[in-house]
PDB file of C-alpha atoms in Angstrom:
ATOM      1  CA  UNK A 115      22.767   7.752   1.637  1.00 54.00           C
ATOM      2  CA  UNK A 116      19.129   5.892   2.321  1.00 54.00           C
ATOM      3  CA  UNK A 117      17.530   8.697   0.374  1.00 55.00           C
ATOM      4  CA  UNK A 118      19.565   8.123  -2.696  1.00 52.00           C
ATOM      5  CA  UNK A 119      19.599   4.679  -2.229  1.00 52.00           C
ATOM      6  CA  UNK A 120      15.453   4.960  -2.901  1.00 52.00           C
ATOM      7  CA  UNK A 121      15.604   7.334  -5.117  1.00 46.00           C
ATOM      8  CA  UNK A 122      17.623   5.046  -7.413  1.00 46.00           C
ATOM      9  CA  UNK A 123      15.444   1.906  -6.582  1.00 50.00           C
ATOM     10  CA  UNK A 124      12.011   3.799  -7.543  1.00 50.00           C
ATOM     11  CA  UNK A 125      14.137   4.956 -11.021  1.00 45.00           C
ATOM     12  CA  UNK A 126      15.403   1.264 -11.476  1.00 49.00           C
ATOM     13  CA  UNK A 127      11.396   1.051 -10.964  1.00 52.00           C
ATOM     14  CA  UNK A 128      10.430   3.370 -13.467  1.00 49.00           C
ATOM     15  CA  UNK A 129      12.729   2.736 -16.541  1.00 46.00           C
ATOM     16  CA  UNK A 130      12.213  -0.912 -15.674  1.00 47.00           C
ATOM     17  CA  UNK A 131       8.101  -0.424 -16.140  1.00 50.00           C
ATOM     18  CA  UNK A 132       8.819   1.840 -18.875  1.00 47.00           C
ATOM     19  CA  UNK A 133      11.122  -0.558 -21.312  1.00 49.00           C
ATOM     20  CA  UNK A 134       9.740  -4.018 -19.786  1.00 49.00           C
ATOM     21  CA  UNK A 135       7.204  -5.555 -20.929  1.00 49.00           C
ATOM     22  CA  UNK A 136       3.856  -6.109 -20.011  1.00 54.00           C
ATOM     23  CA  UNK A 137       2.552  -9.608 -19.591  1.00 66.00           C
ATOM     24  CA  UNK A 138      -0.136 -10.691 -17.405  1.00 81.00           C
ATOM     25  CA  UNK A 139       0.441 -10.952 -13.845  1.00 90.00           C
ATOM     26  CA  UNK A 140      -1.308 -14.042 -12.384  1.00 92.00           C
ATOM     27  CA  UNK A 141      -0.201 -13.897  -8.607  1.00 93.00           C
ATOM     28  CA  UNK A 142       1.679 -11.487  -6.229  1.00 95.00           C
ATOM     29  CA  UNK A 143       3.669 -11.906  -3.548  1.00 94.00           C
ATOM     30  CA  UNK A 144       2.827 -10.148  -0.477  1.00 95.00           C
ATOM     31  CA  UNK A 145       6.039 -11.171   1.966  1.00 95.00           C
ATOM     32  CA  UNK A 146       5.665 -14.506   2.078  1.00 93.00           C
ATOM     33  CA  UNK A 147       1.726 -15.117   1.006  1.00 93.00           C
ATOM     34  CA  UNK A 148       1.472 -15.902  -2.401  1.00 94.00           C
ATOM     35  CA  UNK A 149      -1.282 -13.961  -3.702  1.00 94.00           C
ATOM     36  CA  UNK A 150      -3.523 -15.633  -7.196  1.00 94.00           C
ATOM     37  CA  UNK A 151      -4.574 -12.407  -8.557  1.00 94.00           C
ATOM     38  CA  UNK A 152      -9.078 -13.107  -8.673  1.00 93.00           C
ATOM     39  CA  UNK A 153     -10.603 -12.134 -11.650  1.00 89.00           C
ATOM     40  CA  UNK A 154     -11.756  -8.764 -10.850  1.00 91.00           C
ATOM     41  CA  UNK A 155      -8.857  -8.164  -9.906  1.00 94.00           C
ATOM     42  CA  UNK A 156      -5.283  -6.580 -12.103  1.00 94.00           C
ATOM     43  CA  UNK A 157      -1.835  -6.389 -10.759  1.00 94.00           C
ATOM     44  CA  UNK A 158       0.757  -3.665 -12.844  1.00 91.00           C
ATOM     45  CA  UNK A 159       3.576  -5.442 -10.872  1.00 92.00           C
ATOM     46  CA  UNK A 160       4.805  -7.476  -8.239  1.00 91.00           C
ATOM     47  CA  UNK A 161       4.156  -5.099  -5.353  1.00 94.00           C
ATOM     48  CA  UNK A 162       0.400  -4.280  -6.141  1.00 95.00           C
ATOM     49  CA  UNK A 163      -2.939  -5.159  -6.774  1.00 96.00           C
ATOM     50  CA  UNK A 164      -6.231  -3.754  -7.973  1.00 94.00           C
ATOM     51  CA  UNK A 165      -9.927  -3.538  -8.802  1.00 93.00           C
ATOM     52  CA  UNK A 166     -12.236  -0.672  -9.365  1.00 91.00           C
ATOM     53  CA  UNK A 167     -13.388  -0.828  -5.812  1.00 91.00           C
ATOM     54  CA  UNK A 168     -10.286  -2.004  -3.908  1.00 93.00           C
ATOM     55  CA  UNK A 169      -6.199  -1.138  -4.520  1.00 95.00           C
ATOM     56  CA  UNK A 170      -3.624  -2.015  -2.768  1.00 96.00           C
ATOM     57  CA  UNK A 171       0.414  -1.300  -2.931  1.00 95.00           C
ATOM     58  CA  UNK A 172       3.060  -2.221  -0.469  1.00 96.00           C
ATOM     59  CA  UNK A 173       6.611  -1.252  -0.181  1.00 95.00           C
ATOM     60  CA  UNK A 174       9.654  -3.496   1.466  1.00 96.00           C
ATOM     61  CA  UNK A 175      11.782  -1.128   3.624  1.00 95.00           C
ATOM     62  CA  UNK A 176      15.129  -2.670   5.233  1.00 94.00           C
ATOM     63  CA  UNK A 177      16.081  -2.988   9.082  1.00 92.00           C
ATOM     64  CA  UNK A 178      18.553   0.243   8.481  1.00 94.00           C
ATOM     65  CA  UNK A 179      15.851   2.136   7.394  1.00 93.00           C
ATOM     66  CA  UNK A 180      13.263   1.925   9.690  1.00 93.00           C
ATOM     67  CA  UNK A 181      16.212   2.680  12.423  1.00 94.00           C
ATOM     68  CA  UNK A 182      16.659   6.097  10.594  1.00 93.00           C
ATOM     69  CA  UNK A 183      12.977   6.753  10.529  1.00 92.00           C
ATOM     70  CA  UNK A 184      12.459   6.589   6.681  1.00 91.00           C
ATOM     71  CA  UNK A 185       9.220   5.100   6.842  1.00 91.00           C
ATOM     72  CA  UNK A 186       7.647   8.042   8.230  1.00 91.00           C
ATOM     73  CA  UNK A 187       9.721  10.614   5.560  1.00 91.00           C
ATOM     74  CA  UNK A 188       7.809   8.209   3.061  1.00 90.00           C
ATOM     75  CA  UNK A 189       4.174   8.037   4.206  1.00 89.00           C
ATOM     76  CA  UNK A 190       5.064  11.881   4.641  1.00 89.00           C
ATOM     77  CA  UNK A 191       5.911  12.095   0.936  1.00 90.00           C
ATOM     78  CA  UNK A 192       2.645  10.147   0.054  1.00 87.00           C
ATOM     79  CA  UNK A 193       0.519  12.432   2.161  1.00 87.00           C
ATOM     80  CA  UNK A 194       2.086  15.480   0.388  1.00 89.00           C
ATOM     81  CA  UNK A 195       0.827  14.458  -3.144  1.00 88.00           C
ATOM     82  CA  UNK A 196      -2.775  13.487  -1.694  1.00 87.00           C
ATOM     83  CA  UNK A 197      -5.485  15.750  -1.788  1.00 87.00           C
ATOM     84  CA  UNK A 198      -7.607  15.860   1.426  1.00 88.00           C
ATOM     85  CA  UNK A 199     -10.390  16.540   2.887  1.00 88.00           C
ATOM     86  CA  UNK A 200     -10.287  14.737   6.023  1.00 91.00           C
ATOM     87  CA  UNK A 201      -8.616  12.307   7.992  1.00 92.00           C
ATOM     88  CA  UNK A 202      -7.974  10.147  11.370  1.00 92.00           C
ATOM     89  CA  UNK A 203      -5.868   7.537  12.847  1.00 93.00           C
ATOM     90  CA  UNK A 204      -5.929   3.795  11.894  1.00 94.00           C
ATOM     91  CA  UNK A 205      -4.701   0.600  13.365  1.00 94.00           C
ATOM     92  CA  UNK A 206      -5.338  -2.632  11.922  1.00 94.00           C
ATOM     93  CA  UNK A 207      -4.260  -6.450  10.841  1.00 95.00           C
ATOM     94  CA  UNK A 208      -2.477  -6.845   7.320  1.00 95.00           C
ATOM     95  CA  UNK A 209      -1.929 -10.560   7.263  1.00 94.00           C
ATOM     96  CA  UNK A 210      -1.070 -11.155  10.777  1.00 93.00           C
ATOM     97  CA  UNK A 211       1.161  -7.787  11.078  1.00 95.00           C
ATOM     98  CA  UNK A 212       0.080  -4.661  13.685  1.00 96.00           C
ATOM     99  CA  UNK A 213      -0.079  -1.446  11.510  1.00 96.00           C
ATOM    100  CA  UNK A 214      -0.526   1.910  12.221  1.00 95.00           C
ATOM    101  CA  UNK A 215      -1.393   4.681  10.208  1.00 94.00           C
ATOM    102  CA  UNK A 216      -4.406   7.435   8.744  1.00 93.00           C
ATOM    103  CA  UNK A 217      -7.596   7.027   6.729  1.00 93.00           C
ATOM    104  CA  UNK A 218      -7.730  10.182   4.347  1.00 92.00           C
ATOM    105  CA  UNK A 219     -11.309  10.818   3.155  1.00 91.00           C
ATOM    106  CA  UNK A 220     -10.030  12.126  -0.502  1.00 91.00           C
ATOM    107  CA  UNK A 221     -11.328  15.198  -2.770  1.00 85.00           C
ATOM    108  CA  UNK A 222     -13.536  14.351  -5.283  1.00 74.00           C
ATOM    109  CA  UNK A 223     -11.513  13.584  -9.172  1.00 66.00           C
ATOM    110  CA  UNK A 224      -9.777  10.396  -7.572  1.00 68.00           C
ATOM    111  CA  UNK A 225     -10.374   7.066  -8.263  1.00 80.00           C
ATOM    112  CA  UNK A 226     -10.494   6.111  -4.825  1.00 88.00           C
ATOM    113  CA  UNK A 227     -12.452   8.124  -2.029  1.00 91.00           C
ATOM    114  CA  UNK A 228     -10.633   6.329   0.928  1.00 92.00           C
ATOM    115  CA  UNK A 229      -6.800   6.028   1.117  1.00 93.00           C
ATOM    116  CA  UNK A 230      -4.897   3.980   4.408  1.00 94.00           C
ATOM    117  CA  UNK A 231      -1.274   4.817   4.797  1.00 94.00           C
ATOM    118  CA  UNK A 232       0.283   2.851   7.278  1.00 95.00           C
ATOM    119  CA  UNK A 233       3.479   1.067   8.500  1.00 96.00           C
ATOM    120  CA  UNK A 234       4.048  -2.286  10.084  1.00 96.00           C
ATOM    121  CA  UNK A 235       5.845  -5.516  10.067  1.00 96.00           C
ATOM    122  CA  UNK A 236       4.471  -8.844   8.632  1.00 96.00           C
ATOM    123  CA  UNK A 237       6.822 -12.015   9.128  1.00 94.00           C
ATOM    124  CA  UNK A 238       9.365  -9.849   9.938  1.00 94.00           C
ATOM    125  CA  UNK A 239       9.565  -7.886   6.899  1.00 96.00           C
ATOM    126  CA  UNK A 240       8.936  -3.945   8.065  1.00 97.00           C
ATOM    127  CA  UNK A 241       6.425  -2.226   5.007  1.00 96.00           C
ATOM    128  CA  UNK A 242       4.391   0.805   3.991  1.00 96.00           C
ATOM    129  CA  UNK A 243       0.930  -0.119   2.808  1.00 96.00           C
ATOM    130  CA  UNK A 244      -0.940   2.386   0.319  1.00 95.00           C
ATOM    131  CA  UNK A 245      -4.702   1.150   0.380  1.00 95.00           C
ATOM    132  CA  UNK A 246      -7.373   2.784  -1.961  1.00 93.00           C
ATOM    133  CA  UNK A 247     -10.977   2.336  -1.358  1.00 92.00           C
ATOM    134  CA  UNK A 248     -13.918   2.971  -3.463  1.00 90.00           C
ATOM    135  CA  UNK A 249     -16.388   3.320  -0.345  1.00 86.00           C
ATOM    136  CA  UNK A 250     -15.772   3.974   3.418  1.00 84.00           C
ATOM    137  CA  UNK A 251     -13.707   0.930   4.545  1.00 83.00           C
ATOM    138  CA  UNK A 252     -15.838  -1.683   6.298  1.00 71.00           C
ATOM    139  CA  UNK A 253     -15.392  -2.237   9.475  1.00 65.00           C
ATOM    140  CA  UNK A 254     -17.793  -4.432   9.748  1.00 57.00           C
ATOM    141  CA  UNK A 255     -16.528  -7.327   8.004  1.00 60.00           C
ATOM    142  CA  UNK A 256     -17.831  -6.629   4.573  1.00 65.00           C
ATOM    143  CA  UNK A 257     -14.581  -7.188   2.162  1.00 76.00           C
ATOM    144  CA  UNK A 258     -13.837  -9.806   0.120  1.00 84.00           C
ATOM    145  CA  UNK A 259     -11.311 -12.418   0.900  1.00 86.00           C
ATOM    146  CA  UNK A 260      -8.411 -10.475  -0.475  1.00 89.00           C
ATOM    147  CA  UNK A 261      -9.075  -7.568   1.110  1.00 90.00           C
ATOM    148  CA  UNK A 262      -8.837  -9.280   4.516  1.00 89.00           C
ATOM    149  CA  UNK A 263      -5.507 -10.216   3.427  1.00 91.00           C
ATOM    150  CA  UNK A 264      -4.483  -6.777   3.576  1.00 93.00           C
ATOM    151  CA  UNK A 265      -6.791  -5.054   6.490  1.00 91.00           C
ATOM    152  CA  UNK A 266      -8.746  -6.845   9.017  1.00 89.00           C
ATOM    153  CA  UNK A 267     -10.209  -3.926  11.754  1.00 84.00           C
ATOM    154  CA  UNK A 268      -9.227  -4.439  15.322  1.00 74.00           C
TER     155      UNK A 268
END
């Protein structure tokens, strides 16, 4: 029942994305931080934001289906269409929320060389997060302001 309930959200998603229009997204909402989208920075829709060096996506799962264990038959899913060459386990901050997860060093022909995917709960509200990054991911300190929104190292 939860799979086709997704399965029908992400093709609400689609046709929605397809037939919509496209007007310029000036802030996101990333559960309940409002998020002004910099200048360097694009956002395709509500649940996403992106630069040529940092991306970020997040999706809202309910109560129910973290109970039945969807989360991980998602980041699953995600890890099957990612090409790999390496990768190792994660924990971090995401706006005050624990998250756990893996770093996946990625094959060359992406966009991204670094991908995060990891689930948590911010404010209550239990998410996937689907981080790209250009570089090795700092852990160091060295992102910019919206970036710490999303991962701060422990």
């Amino acid at each position: 029942m939860i799979k086709k309930m997704m399965l029908s959200a992400i093709l609400i998603c689609s046709i929605s994305n397809i037939f919509g229009q496209k007007a310029e997204i000036k802030s996101v909402q990333y559960v309940n931080t409002e998020i002004l989208v910099p200048g360097n920075y694009t956002a395709q829709d509500e649940y996403s934001i992106e630069s040529d060096f940092f991306s970020a996506q997040w999706l809202y799962l309910s109560k129910e289906m973290v109970e039945q264990g969807i989360e991980k038959e998602i980041i699953r899913q995600f890890e099957d269409q990612l090409k790999y060459s390496k990768t190792s386990a994660v924990s971090f901050v995401s706006n005050g929320g624990y998250f756990t997860g893996k770093q996946y060093e990625l094959r060359r022909g992406n966009n991204f060389k670094f991908k995060v995917l990891a689930f948590g709960v911010v404010d209550k509200q239990p998410l996937i997060l689907n981080l790209g990054f250009k570089a090795v991911p700092k852990t160091d300190g060295k992102s910019d302001d919206l970036m710490k929104i999303f991962i701060q190292w422990e």
